[in-house]
PDB file of C-alpha atoms in Angstrom:
ATOM      1  CA  MET A  25     107.615  31.132 110.112  1.00  0.00           C
ATOM      2  CA  ARG A  26     108.672  27.940 108.367  1.00  0.00           C
ATOM      3  CA  PHE A  27     108.338  27.943 104.584  1.00  0.00           C
ATOM      4  CA  MET A  28     105.961  25.239 103.349  1.00  0.00           C
ATOM      5  CA  PRO A  29     106.598  24.343  99.699  1.00  0.00           C
ATOM      6  CA  ASP A  30     103.697  24.280  97.253  1.00  0.00           C
ATOM      7  CA  ARG A  31     103.215  20.534  96.854  1.00  0.00           C
ATOM      8  CA  HIS A  32     101.086  20.936  93.739  1.00  0.00           C
ATOM      9  CA  GLU A  33     103.827  22.889  92.000  1.00  0.00           C
ATOM     10  CA  LEU A  34     106.512  20.445  93.114  1.00  0.00           C
ATOM     11  CA  LEU A  35     104.402  17.565  91.815  1.00  0.00           C
ATOM     12  CA  ARG A  36     103.930  19.346  88.488  1.00  0.00           C
ATOM     13  CA  ILE A  37     107.707  19.714  88.178  1.00  0.00           C
ATOM     14  CA  PHE A  38     108.254  16.083  89.242  1.00  0.00           C
ATOM     15  CA  LEU A  39     105.909  14.786  86.544  1.00  0.00           C
ATOM     16  CA  GLY A  40     107.061  17.273  83.922  1.00  0.00           C
ATOM     17  CA  GLY A  41     108.518  15.678  80.814  1.00  0.00           C
ATOM     18  CA  THR A  42     107.207  12.223  81.725  1.00  0.00           C
ATOM     19  CA  VAL A  43     104.496  10.197  80.048  1.00  0.00           C
ATOM     20  CA  TRP A  44     102.302  10.819  83.120  1.00  0.00           C
ATOM     21  CA  GLU A  45     102.369  14.638  83.179  1.00  0.00           C
ATOM     22  CA  ASP A  46      98.999  15.061  81.444  1.00  0.00           C
ATOM     23  CA  TRP A  47      97.243  12.026  82.881  1.00  0.00           C
ATOM     24  CA  ASP A  48      94.055  12.524  84.890  1.00  0.00           C
ATOM     25  CA  GLN A  49      94.629  12.756  88.646  1.00  0.00           C
ATOM     26  CA  ALA A  50      92.276  11.507  91.350  1.00  0.00           C
ATOM     27  CA  PRO A  51      93.007  11.581  95.097  1.00  0.00           C
ATOM     28  CA  ILE A  52      92.913   8.362  97.096  1.00  0.00           C
ATOM     29  CA  ALA A  53      91.761   8.274 100.717  1.00  0.00           C
ATOM     30  CA  ALA A  54      94.565   9.397 103.030  1.00  0.00           C
ATOM     31  CA  ASP A  55      95.947   7.277 105.858  1.00  0.00           C
ATOM     32  CA  ALA A  56      96.810   8.312 109.420  1.00  0.00           C
ATOM     33  CA  SER A  57     100.013  10.029 108.289  1.00  0.00           C
ATOM     34  CA  SER A  58     100.564  13.251 106.350  1.00  0.00           C
ATOM     35  CA  ARG A  59     101.128  11.310 103.137  1.00  0.00           C
ATOM     36  CA  ARG A  60      98.621  11.545 100.326  1.00  0.00           C
ATOM     37  CA  TYR A  61      98.096   9.352  97.295  1.00  0.00           C
ATOM     38  CA  LEU A  62      96.913  10.055  93.771  1.00  0.00           C
ATOM     39  CA  ARG A  63      95.864   7.684  91.024  1.00  0.00           C
ATOM     40  CA  LEU A  64      96.944   8.868  87.578  1.00  0.00           C
ATOM     41  CA  THR A  65      94.997   7.398  84.662  1.00  0.00           C
ATOM     42  CA  HIS A  66      95.034   7.516  80.880  1.00  0.00           C
ATOM     43  CA  ASP A  67      92.714   5.273  78.886  1.00  0.00           C
ATOM     44  CA  THR A  68      93.208   1.841  80.503  1.00  0.00           C
ATOM     45  CA  GLN A  69      96.571   2.682  82.068  1.00  0.00           C
ATOM     46  CA  ALA A  70      97.113   3.724  85.677  1.00  0.00           C
ATOM     47  CA  VAL A  71      99.923   4.502  88.111  1.00  0.00           C
ATOM     48  CA  MET A  72      99.992   5.725  91.694  1.00  0.00           C
ATOM     49  CA  VAL A  73     101.759   8.778  93.095  1.00  0.00           C
ATOM     50  CA  MET A  74     102.876   8.955  96.711  1.00  0.00           C
ATOM     51  CA  ASP A  75     103.238  12.501  98.026  1.00  0.00           C
ATOM     52  CA  ALA A  76     105.094  12.430 101.354  1.00  0.00           C
ATOM     53  CA  PRO A  77     106.119  15.952 102.448  1.00  0.00           C
ATOM     54  CA  PRO A  78     109.568  15.837 104.099  1.00  0.00           C
ATOM     55  CA  GLU A  79     108.769  18.983 106.082  1.00  0.00           C
ATOM     56  CA  THR A  80     106.158  16.979 108.034  1.00  0.00           C
ATOM     57  CA  GLY A  81     108.701  14.319 108.948  1.00  0.00           C
ATOM     58  CA  GLU A  82     107.932  11.910 106.111  1.00  0.00           C
ATOM     59  CA  ASP A  83     110.789   9.911 104.596  1.00  0.00           C
ATOM     60  CA  ILE A  84     110.161   7.750 101.523  1.00  0.00           C
ATOM     61  CA  GLU A  85     113.555   6.062 101.509  1.00  0.00           C
ATOM     62  CA  PRO A  86     112.475   3.210 103.848  1.00  0.00           C
ATOM     63  CA  PHE A  87     109.500   2.521 101.569  1.00  0.00           C
ATOM     64  CA  CYS A  88     111.831   2.241  98.575  1.00  0.00           C
ATOM     65  CA  HIS A  89     114.185  -0.148 100.369  1.00  0.00           C
ATOM     66  CA  ILE A  90     111.384  -2.414 101.582  1.00  0.00           C
ATOM     67  CA  ALA A  91     109.575  -2.344  98.214  1.00  0.00           C
ATOM     68  CA  ASN A  92     112.706  -3.510  96.416  1.00  0.00           C
ATOM     69  CA  TYR A  93     113.327  -6.177  99.061  1.00  0.00           C
ATOM     70  CA  LEU A  94     109.779  -7.543  98.794  1.00  0.00           C
ATOM     71  CA  GLU A  95     109.805  -7.541  95.006  1.00  0.00           C
ATOM     72  CA  SER A  96     113.125  -9.408  94.932  1.00  0.00           C
ATOM     73  CA  ALA A  97     111.527 -12.057  97.176  1.00  0.00           C
ATOM     74  CA  GLY A  98     108.742 -12.677  94.670  1.00  0.00           C
ATOM     75  CA  LEU A  99     106.091 -10.693  96.526  1.00  0.00           C
ATOM     76  CA  ALA A 100     103.711  -8.172  94.981  1.00  0.00           C
ATOM     77  CA  ALA A 101     105.058  -4.849  96.191  1.00  0.00           C
ATOM     78  CA  PRO A 102     104.581  -1.937  93.768  1.00  0.00           C
ATOM     79  CA  LYS A 103     107.383  -1.295  91.322  1.00  0.00           C
ATOM     80  CA  ILE A 104     108.943   2.161  91.639  1.00  0.00           C
ATOM     81  CA  TYR A 105     108.933   3.917  88.261  1.00  0.00           C
ATOM     82  CA  LYS A 106     110.243   7.326  89.320  1.00  0.00           C
ATOM     83  CA  SER A 107     111.403   8.859  92.583  1.00  0.00           C
ATOM     84  CA  ASN A 108     112.465  12.147  94.112  1.00  0.00           C
ATOM     85  CA  LEU A 109     113.658  11.412  97.632  1.00  0.00           C
ATOM     86  CA  GLU A 110     114.463  15.039  98.420  1.00  0.00           C
ATOM     87  CA  ASN A 111     110.935  16.277  97.774  1.00  0.00           C
ATOM     88  CA  GLY A 112     109.116  13.090  98.789  1.00  0.00           C
ATOM     89  CA  PHE A 113     107.522  11.915  95.551  1.00  0.00           C
ATOM     90  CA  LEU A 114     107.195   8.446  94.026  1.00  0.00           C
ATOM     91  CA  VAL A 115     105.468   7.127  90.922  1.00  0.00           C
ATOM     92  CA  LEU A 116     104.424   3.563  91.686  1.00  0.00           C
ATOM     93  CA  GLU A 117     102.857   0.611  89.965  1.00  0.00           C
ATOM     94  CA  ASP A 118      99.097   0.524  90.502  1.00  0.00           C
ATOM     95  CA  LEU A 119      98.490  -2.922  92.006  1.00  0.00           C
ATOM     96  CA  GLY A 120      94.723  -2.699  91.614  1.00  0.00           C
ATOM     97  CA  ARG A 121      91.605  -1.096  93.038  1.00  0.00           C
ATOM     98  CA  THR A 122      90.096  -3.933  95.052  1.00  0.00           C
ATOM     99  CA  ASP A 123      91.530  -4.263  98.519  1.00  0.00           C
ATOM    100  CA  PHE A 124      90.573  -7.152 100.781  1.00  0.00           C
ATOM    101  CA  ALA A 125      88.001  -5.031 102.607  1.00  0.00           C
ATOM    102  CA  ARG A 126      86.156  -4.185  99.379  1.00  0.00           C
ATOM    103  CA  ALA A 127      86.381  -7.737  98.062  1.00  0.00           C
ATOM    104  CA  LEU A 128      84.921  -9.117 101.293  1.00  0.00           C
ATOM    105  CA  GLN A 129      82.218  -6.486 101.471  1.00  0.00           C
ATOM    106  CA  LYS A 130      81.092  -7.694  98.049  1.00  0.00           C
ATOM    107  CA  ASP A 131      81.433 -11.400  98.853  1.00  0.00           C
ATOM    108  CA  PRO A 132      81.982 -12.287 102.540  1.00  0.00           C
ATOM    109  CA  SER A 133      82.255 -15.983 101.674  1.00  0.00           C
ATOM    110  CA  GLN A 134      85.734 -15.286 100.279  1.00  0.00           C
ATOM    111  CA  GLU A 135      87.135 -14.514 103.722  1.00  0.00           C
ATOM    112  CA  PRO A 136      88.827 -17.881 104.456  1.00  0.00           C
ATOM    113  CA  GLY A 137      90.469 -18.019 101.023  1.00  0.00           C
ATOM    114  CA  LEU A 138      91.713 -14.437 101.065  1.00  0.00           C
ATOM    115  CA  TYR A 139      93.093 -14.703 104.576  1.00  0.00           C
ATOM    116  CA  GLU A 140      94.831 -17.953 103.717  1.00  0.00           C
ATOM    117  CA  ALA A 141      96.444 -16.213 100.727  1.00  0.00           C
ATOM    118  CA  ALA A 142      97.562 -13.347 102.980  1.00  0.00           C
ATOM    119  CA  THR A 143      98.995 -15.888 105.423  1.00  0.00           C
ATOM    120  CA  ASP A 144     100.999 -17.493 102.612  1.00  0.00           C
ATOM    121  CA  VAL A 145     102.770 -14.138 102.199  1.00  0.00           C
ATOM    122  CA  LEU A 146     103.674 -14.143 105.903  1.00  0.00           C
ATOM    123  CA  ILE A 147     104.972 -17.697 105.653  1.00  0.00           C
ATOM    124  CA  ARG A 148     107.169 -16.582 102.760  1.00  0.00           C
ATOM    125  CA  LEU A 149     108.453 -13.566 104.719  1.00  0.00           C
ATOM    126  CA  ARG A 150     109.594 -15.694 107.639  1.00  0.00           C
ATOM    127  CA  GLU A 151     111.672 -17.827 105.234  1.00  0.00           C
ATOM    128  CA  LEU A 152     113.762 -14.832 104.172  1.00  0.00           C
ATOM    129  CA  ASP A 153     116.848 -13.216 105.623  1.00  0.00           C
ATOM    130  CA  ALA A 154     115.358 -10.031 107.019  1.00  0.00           C
ATOM    131  CA  PRO A 155     117.070  -6.765 106.071  1.00  0.00           C
ATOM    132  CA  PRO A 156     118.614  -4.611 108.822  1.00  0.00           C
ATOM    133  CA  SER A 157     115.852  -2.626 110.454  1.00  0.00           C
ATOM    134  CA  VAL A 158     114.502  -1.145 113.649  1.00  0.00           C
ATOM    135  CA  THR A 159     113.806  -3.970 116.097  1.00  0.00           C
ATOM    136  CA  MET A 160     110.830  -4.451 118.412  1.00  0.00           C
ATOM    137  CA  ASN A 161     112.449  -6.415 121.209  1.00  0.00           C
ATOM    138  CA  PRO A 162     110.382  -7.096 124.363  1.00  0.00           C
ATOM    139  CA  ASP A 163     111.458  -3.901 126.130  1.00  0.00           C
ATOM    140  CA  VAL A 164     110.721  -1.769 123.070  1.00  0.00           C
ATOM    141  CA  GLY A 165     107.356  -3.498 122.653  1.00  0.00           C
ATOM    142  CA  GLY A 166     106.470  -2.701 126.236  1.00  0.00           C
ATOM    143  CA  GLU A 167     107.519   0.930 125.914  1.00  0.00           C
ATOM    144  CA  MET A 168     105.398   1.280 122.774  1.00  0.00           C
ATOM    145  CA  THR A 169     102.250   0.852 124.868  1.00  0.00           C
ATOM    146  CA  ARG A 170     102.920   3.961 126.983  1.00  0.00           C
ATOM    147  CA  ILE A 171     101.077   6.159 124.486  1.00  0.00           C
ATOM    148  CA  THR A 172      97.862   4.478 125.663  1.00  0.00           C
ATOM    149  CA  CYS A 173      98.278   6.028 129.110  1.00  0.00           C
ATOM    150  CA  GLU A 174      99.122   9.412 127.648  1.00  0.00           C
ATOM    151  CA  PHE A 175      96.152   9.886 125.332  1.00  0.00           C
ATOM    152  CA  TYR A 176      93.579   7.152 126.011  1.00  0.00           C
ATOM    153  CA  VAL A 177      93.722   7.037 129.823  1.00  0.00           C
ATOM    154  CA  ASN A 178      95.627   9.421 132.069  1.00  0.00           C
ATOM    155  CA  ASP A 179      97.310   6.928 134.371  1.00  0.00           C
ATOM    156  CA  PRO A 180     101.120   7.254 134.682  1.00  0.00           C
ATOM    157  CA  ALA A 181     101.279   4.444 137.243  1.00  0.00           C
ATOM    158  CA  LEU A 182      99.509   2.102 134.834  1.00  0.00           C
ATOM    159  CA  ALA A 183     101.925   3.102 132.071  1.00  0.00           C
ATOM    160  CA  ASP A 184     104.890   1.803 134.076  1.00  0.00           C
ATOM    161  CA  GLU A 185     103.163  -1.377 135.192  1.00  0.00           C
ATOM    162  CA  MET A 186     101.740  -2.103 131.740  1.00  0.00           C
ATOM    163  CA  ALA A 187     105.045  -1.555 129.938  1.00  0.00           C
ATOM    164  CA  LYS A 188     106.862  -3.849 132.369  1.00  0.00           C
ATOM    165  CA  GLU A 189     104.258  -6.617 132.223  1.00  0.00           C
ATOM    166  CA  MET A 190     103.880  -6.339 128.455  1.00  0.00           C
ATOM    167  CA  ALA A 191     107.627  -6.746 127.995  1.00  0.00           C
ATOM    168  CA  ALA A 192     107.611  -9.797 130.267  1.00  0.00           C
ATOM    169  CA  HIS A 193     104.798 -11.419 128.278  1.00  0.00           C
ATOM    170  CA  LEU A 194     106.536 -10.718 124.966  1.00  0.00           C
ATOM    171  CA  ARG A 195     109.679 -12.297 126.376  1.00  0.00           C
ATOM    172  CA  ASP A 196     107.833 -15.362 127.675  1.00  0.00           C
ATOM    173  CA  LEU A 197     105.357 -16.024 124.869  1.00  0.00           C
ATOM    174  CA  CYS A 198     106.945 -14.790 121.652  1.00  0.00           C
ATOM    175  CA  GLY A 199     110.011 -15.736 119.684  1.00  0.00           C
ATOM    176  CA  PRO A 200     112.994 -13.482 118.975  1.00  0.00           C
ATOM    177  CA  PRO A 201     112.387 -10.283 116.960  1.00  0.00           C
ATOM    178  CA  ASN A 202     113.977 -11.552 113.746  1.00  0.00           C
ATOM    179  CA  ILE A 203     111.056 -11.561 111.289  1.00  0.00           C
ATOM    180  CA  LEU A 204     110.344  -8.602 109.011  1.00  0.00           C
ATOM    181  CA  ALA A 205     106.885  -7.346 109.986  1.00  0.00           C
ATOM    182  CA  LEU A 206     105.200  -5.030 107.485  1.00  0.00           C
ATOM    183  CA  ARG A 207     103.424  -3.645 110.545  1.00  0.00           C
ATOM    184  CA  ASP A 208     100.130  -2.422 109.042  1.00  0.00           C
ATOM    185  CA  TYR A 209      99.190  -5.745 107.493  1.00  0.00           C
ATOM    186  CA  HIS A 210      95.406  -5.508 107.334  1.00  0.00           C
ATOM    187  CA  ALA A 211      92.521  -5.714 104.880  1.00  0.00           C
ATOM    188  CA  GLU A 212      92.724  -2.144 103.561  1.00  0.00           C
ATOM    189  CA  ASN A 213      96.451  -2.471 102.828  1.00  0.00           C
ATOM    190  CA  LEU A 214      96.163  -5.740 100.904  1.00  0.00           C
ATOM    191  CA  ILE A 215      95.055  -5.711  97.268  1.00  0.00           C
ATOM    192  CA  TRP A 216      93.218  -8.795  96.008  1.00  0.00           C
ATOM    193  CA  ARG A 217      94.413  -9.788  92.520  1.00  0.00           C
ATOM    194  CA  PRO A 218      92.668 -13.056  91.613  1.00  0.00           C
ATOM    195  CA  GLU A 219      93.897 -12.811  88.025  1.00  0.00           C
ATOM    196  CA  TYR A 220      97.400 -13.647  89.289  1.00  0.00           C
ATOM    197  CA  ARG A 221      98.712 -16.861  90.794  1.00  0.00           C
ATOM    198  CA  GLY A 222     100.335 -17.741  94.092  1.00  0.00           C
ATOM    199  CA  LEU A 223     101.890 -14.985  96.162  1.00  0.00           C
ATOM    200  CA  GLN A 224     101.290 -12.421  93.415  1.00  0.00           C
ATOM    201  CA  ARG A 225      97.571 -12.506  94.217  1.00  0.00           C
ATOM    202  CA  VAL A 226      98.194 -10.345  97.308  1.00  0.00           C
ATOM    203  CA  GLY A 227      99.330  -6.796  96.568  1.00  0.00           C
ATOM    204  CA  LEU A 228     101.207  -5.130  99.422  1.00  0.00           C
ATOM    205  CA  LEU A 229     100.850  -1.481 100.477  1.00  0.00           C
ATOM    206  CA  ASP A 230     101.864   0.820 103.341  1.00  0.00           C
ATOM    207  CA  PHE A 231     104.940  -1.015 104.579  1.00  0.00           C
ATOM    208  CA  GLN A 232     107.331   1.927 105.058  1.00  0.00           C
ATOM    209  CA  ASP A 233     107.265   1.475 108.844  1.00  0.00           C
ATOM    210  CA  ALA A 234     108.308  -2.193 108.658  1.00  0.00           C
ATOM    211  CA  PHE A 235     110.466  -3.440 111.506  1.00  0.00           C
ATOM    212  CA  LEU A 236     111.877  -6.646 112.949  1.00  0.00           C
ATOM    213  CA  ALA A 237     109.404  -8.267 115.312  1.00  0.00           C
ATOM    214  CA  PRO A 238     108.556 -11.666 116.775  1.00  0.00           C
ATOM    215  CA  ASP A 239     107.016 -14.257 114.498  1.00  0.00           C
ATOM    216  CA  GLY A 240     103.256 -13.669 114.326  1.00  0.00           C
ATOM    217  CA  TYR A 241     103.201  -9.865 114.589  1.00  0.00           C
ATOM    218  CA  ASP A 242     101.671  -9.389 111.144  1.00  0.00           C
ATOM    219  CA  LEU A 243      99.344 -12.332 111.737  1.00  0.00           C
ATOM    220  CA  ALA A 244      97.982 -10.476 114.767  1.00  0.00           C
ATOM    221  CA  SER A 245      97.641  -7.347 112.622  1.00  0.00           C
ATOM    222  CA  LEU A 246      95.724  -9.312 109.986  1.00  0.00           C
ATOM    223  CA  LEU A 247      93.351 -11.125 112.330  1.00  0.00           C
ATOM    224  CA  ARG A 248      92.690  -8.300 114.819  1.00  0.00           C
ATOM    225  CA  ASP A 249      91.974  -5.564 112.309  1.00  0.00           C
ATOM    226  CA  ALA A 250      90.990  -2.123 113.594  1.00  0.00           C
ATOM    227  CA  ARG A 251      88.804  -1.541 110.547  1.00  0.00           C
ATOM    228  CA  ARG A 252      86.833  -4.768 110.082  1.00  0.00           C
ATOM    229  CA  ASP A 253      85.730  -7.784 112.062  1.00  0.00           C
ATOM    230  CA  VAL A 254      87.282 -11.111 111.097  1.00  0.00           C
ATOM    231  CA  SER A 255      85.097 -14.110 111.899  1.00  0.00           C
ATOM    232  CA  GLU A 256      86.337 -16.264 114.766  1.00  0.00           C
ATOM    233  CA  ASP A 257      86.139 -19.314 112.492  1.00  0.00           C
ATOM    234  CA  THR A 258      88.583 -17.637 110.105  1.00  0.00           C
ATOM    235  CA  VAL A 259      90.842 -16.606 112.998  1.00  0.00           C
ATOM    236  CA  LYS A 260      91.046 -20.201 114.237  1.00  0.00           C
ATOM    237  CA  GLU A 261      91.524 -21.619 110.737  1.00  0.00           C
ATOM    238  CA  VAL A 262      94.301 -19.162 109.886  1.00  0.00           C
ATOM    239  CA  ILE A 263      96.180 -19.778 113.141  1.00  0.00           C
ATOM    240  CA  ALA A 264      95.958 -23.534 112.518  1.00  0.00           C
ATOM    241  CA  TYR A 265      97.083 -23.050 108.905  1.00  0.00           C
ATOM    242  CA  PHE A 266     100.036 -20.876 109.919  1.00  0.00           C
ATOM    243  CA  ALA A 267     101.070 -23.328 112.646  1.00  0.00           C
ATOM    244  CA  LYS A 268     100.876 -26.283 110.256  1.00  0.00           C
ATOM    245  CA  TYR A 269     102.945 -24.739 107.481  1.00  0.00           C
ATOM    246  CA  THR A 270     105.531 -23.230 109.823  1.00  0.00           C
ATOM    247  CA  GLN A 271     105.759 -26.487 111.796  1.00  0.00           C
ATOM    248  CA  GLN A 272     104.864 -24.892 115.109  1.00  0.00           C
ATOM    249  CA  ASP A 273     102.574 -25.950 117.912  1.00  0.00           C
ATOM    250  CA  GLU A 274      99.141 -24.393 117.410  1.00  0.00           C
ATOM    251  CA  GLY A 275      98.838 -23.459 121.076  1.00  0.00           C
ATOM    252  CA  THR A 276     102.186 -21.681 120.968  1.00  0.00           C
ATOM    253  CA  VAL A 277     101.130 -19.686 117.904  1.00  0.00           C
ATOM    254  CA  SER A 278      97.767 -18.840 119.479  1.00  0.00           C
ATOM    255  CA  ALA A 279      99.417 -17.492 122.635  1.00  0.00           C
ATOM    256  CA  ALA A 280     101.973 -15.456 120.677  1.00  0.00           C
ATOM    257  CA  VAL A 281      99.297 -13.954 118.418  1.00  0.00           C
ATOM    258  CA  ALA A 282      97.144 -13.026 121.425  1.00  0.00           C
ATOM    259  CA  CYS A 283     100.129 -11.387 123.129  1.00  0.00           C
ATOM    260  CA  LEU A 284     101.180  -9.476 120.018  1.00  0.00           C
ATOM    261  CA  SER A 285      97.579  -8.444 119.375  1.00  0.00           C
ATOM    262  CA  VAL A 286      97.301  -6.934 122.858  1.00  0.00           C
ATOM    263  CA  GLN A 287     100.611  -5.085 122.445  1.00  0.00           C
ATOM    264  CA  ARG A 288      99.643  -3.782 119.026  1.00  0.00           C
ATOM    265  CA  ASN A 289      96.090  -2.791 119.900  1.00  0.00           C
ATOM    266  CA  LEU A 290      97.065  -1.091 123.146  1.00  0.00           C
ATOM    267  CA  ARG A 291      99.324   1.126 121.084  1.00  0.00           C
ATOM    268  CA  ILE A 292      96.595   1.684 118.480  1.00  0.00           C
ATOM    269  CA  LEU A 293      94.212   2.852 121.215  1.00  0.00           C
ATOM    270  CA  GLY A 294      96.754   5.514 122.130  1.00  0.00           C
ATOM    271  CA  VAL A 295      97.533   6.477 118.540  1.00  0.00           C
ATOM    272  CA  PHE A 296      93.865   6.779 117.561  1.00  0.00           C
ATOM    273  CA  ALA A 297      93.102   8.764 120.722  1.00  0.00           C
ATOM    274  CA  ARG A 298      95.959  11.136 119.869  1.00  0.00           C
ATOM    275  CA  LEU A 299      94.667  11.584 116.310  1.00  0.00           C
ATOM    276  CA  ILE A 300      91.211  12.390 117.663  1.00  0.00           C
ATOM    277  CA  ARG A 301      92.352  14.700 120.459  1.00  0.00           C
ATOM    278  CA  MET A 302      95.275  16.495 118.836  1.00  0.00           C
ATOM    279  CA  GLN A 303      94.336  16.538 115.147  1.00  0.00           C
ATOM    280  CA  GLY A 304      90.540  16.374 115.251  1.00  0.00           C
ATOM    281  CA  LYS A 305      90.436  13.238 113.073  1.00  0.00           C
ATOM    282  CA  ARG A 306      86.974  12.100 114.109  1.00  0.00           C
ATOM    283  CA  ARG A 307      86.870   9.172 111.685  1.00  0.00           C
ATOM    284  CA  TYR A 308      88.972   7.207 114.169  1.00  0.00           C
ATOM    285  CA  VAL A 309      86.239   7.436 116.820  1.00  0.00           C
ATOM    286  CA  GLN A 310      84.248   4.655 115.158  1.00  0.00           C
ATOM    287  CA  MET A 311      87.264   2.325 115.246  1.00  0.00           C
ATOM    288  CA  LEU A 312      88.014   2.659 118.962  1.00  0.00           C
ATOM    289  CA  PRO A 313      85.355   0.200 120.223  1.00  0.00           C
ATOM    290  CA  ARG A 314      86.642  -2.545 117.951  1.00  0.00           C
ATOM    291  CA  VAL A 315      90.263  -1.969 118.982  1.00  0.00           C
ATOM    292  CA  TRP A 316      89.307  -1.956 122.669  1.00  0.00           C
ATOM    293  CA  SER A 317      87.342  -5.186 122.139  1.00  0.00           C
ATOM    294  CA  HIS A 318      90.391  -6.810 120.548  1.00  0.00           C
ATOM    295  CA  VAL A 319      92.417  -5.975 123.651  1.00  0.00           C
ATOM    296  CA  MET A 320      89.750  -7.269 126.022  1.00  0.00           C
ATOM    297  CA  GLN A 321      89.201 -10.448 124.011  1.00  0.00           C
ATOM    298  CA  ASP A 322      92.858 -11.381 123.709  1.00  0.00           C
ATOM    299  CA  LEU A 323      93.516 -10.618 127.375  1.00  0.00           C
ATOM    300  CA  GLN A 324      91.222 -13.579 128.076  1.00  0.00           C
ATOM    301  CA  HIS A 325      93.802 -15.977 126.632  1.00  0.00           C
ATOM    302  CA  PRO A 326      95.007 -18.146 129.539  1.00  0.00           C
ATOM    303  CA  ALA A 327      98.641 -17.317 128.783  1.00  0.00           C
ATOM    304  CA  LEU A 328      97.949 -13.609 129.413  1.00  0.00           C
ATOM    305  CA  HIS A 329      96.368 -13.932 132.855  1.00  0.00           C
ATOM    306  CA  ARG A 330      98.966 -11.703 134.569  1.00  0.00           C
ATOM    307  CA  LEU A 331      98.540  -8.902 132.044  1.00  0.00           C
ATOM    308  CA  ASN A 332      94.783  -9.320 132.227  1.00  0.00           C
ATOM    309  CA  ALA A 333      94.919  -8.775 135.984  1.00  0.00           C
ATOM    310  CA  VAL A 334      96.804  -5.506 135.428  1.00  0.00           C
ATOM    311  CA  LEU A 335      94.527  -4.104 132.721  1.00  0.00           C
ATOM    312  CA  ARG A 336      91.016  -5.494 132.983  1.00  0.00           C
ATOM    313  CA  ASP A 337      89.660  -2.875 135.422  1.00  0.00           C
ATOM    314  CA  ARG A 338      91.844   0.064 134.371  1.00  0.00           C
ATOM    315  CA  LEU A 339      91.209   0.352 130.659  1.00  0.00           C
ATOM    316  CA  PRO A 340      87.701   1.795 130.282  1.00  0.00           C
ATOM    317  CA  GLU A 341      85.464   1.108 127.331  1.00  0.00           C
ATOM    318  CA  PRO A 342      85.524   4.029 124.825  1.00  0.00           C
ATOM    319  CA  THR A 343      82.005   5.273 125.493  1.00  0.00           C
ATOM    320  CA  ASP A 344      80.618   8.539 124.132  1.00  0.00           C
ATOM    321  CA  PRO A 345      81.090  10.467 127.438  1.00  0.00           C
ATOM    322  CA  ILE A 346      84.770   9.504 127.573  1.00  0.00           C
ATOM    323  CA  ILE A 347      85.384  10.531 123.971  1.00  0.00           C
ATOM    324  CA  MET A 348      83.400  13.764 124.369  1.00  0.00           C
ATOM    325  CA  ALA A 349      85.564  14.707 127.367  1.00  0.00           C
ATOM    326  CA  TRP A 350      88.649  14.578 125.126  1.00  0.00           C
ATOM    327  CA  THR A 351      87.384  17.418 122.949  1.00  0.00           C
ATOM    328  CA  GLU A 352      86.035  19.724 125.656  1.00  0.00           C
TER     329      GLU A 352
END
């Protein structure tokens, strides 16, 4: 039997002798991984703690590298105040409590402005020399969709055909994989900080899985969010804005974003289905219809007609009977 360390005791030791050891601790909602987050507070001060157990496969070193890279580029990644790589603990700057999703729930009229600010960050990222990283080339991008046919639909023949066609579309419609993509660039991972100016208004979280991808990957992540609907007016405005300020043809950007959205959301269908089926994480059930709709909507882009022909009748809608069959 594998020994599982007492994370509470390890955290107590990690914080021992620091200014934060007696601060109040409050858990923050967990993500899809085995990481957990705590907010430590004292009077008006606050920091965040990341607890990423190495025994579950977590590795905080990539987060540290990317955080330092982003901060050096003038972006609002959290400063790292204290780290223990061996045990998987970080004390981080608290960037704020209002993510984009909360800000927009309170005032939906802010959507165009917030999404433009988030797009400014992506424009800045594409100007930088990307650090060495894992690369999502077309073949890798195609292979990443296979999980859909393992957990969402049981169709090995479709897995081969989909991976091949997806890779071909990525090759035809998207640029080279030379842009650092933060990968989970969506409303719940972006902190809105209106008290700051410029790029510092957008706090960045959950970027430890960043990789090199074609231009527009994070734009697809932002606009085709698994957790909230972005208005089509905002989608069109943001694509036009991105195209203008990166000096690209708007139609080219639109096709690339649609292609990358389909690749990304096919994979998310598989990942969410796995979380539901293998780990009993039922909260992902409510997100499946939106993710499926993103795939179906972006398959309608004229540039994706070949992929649409492959998938349109073989990727069923996530209805209750289908989901119930997973847990029987």
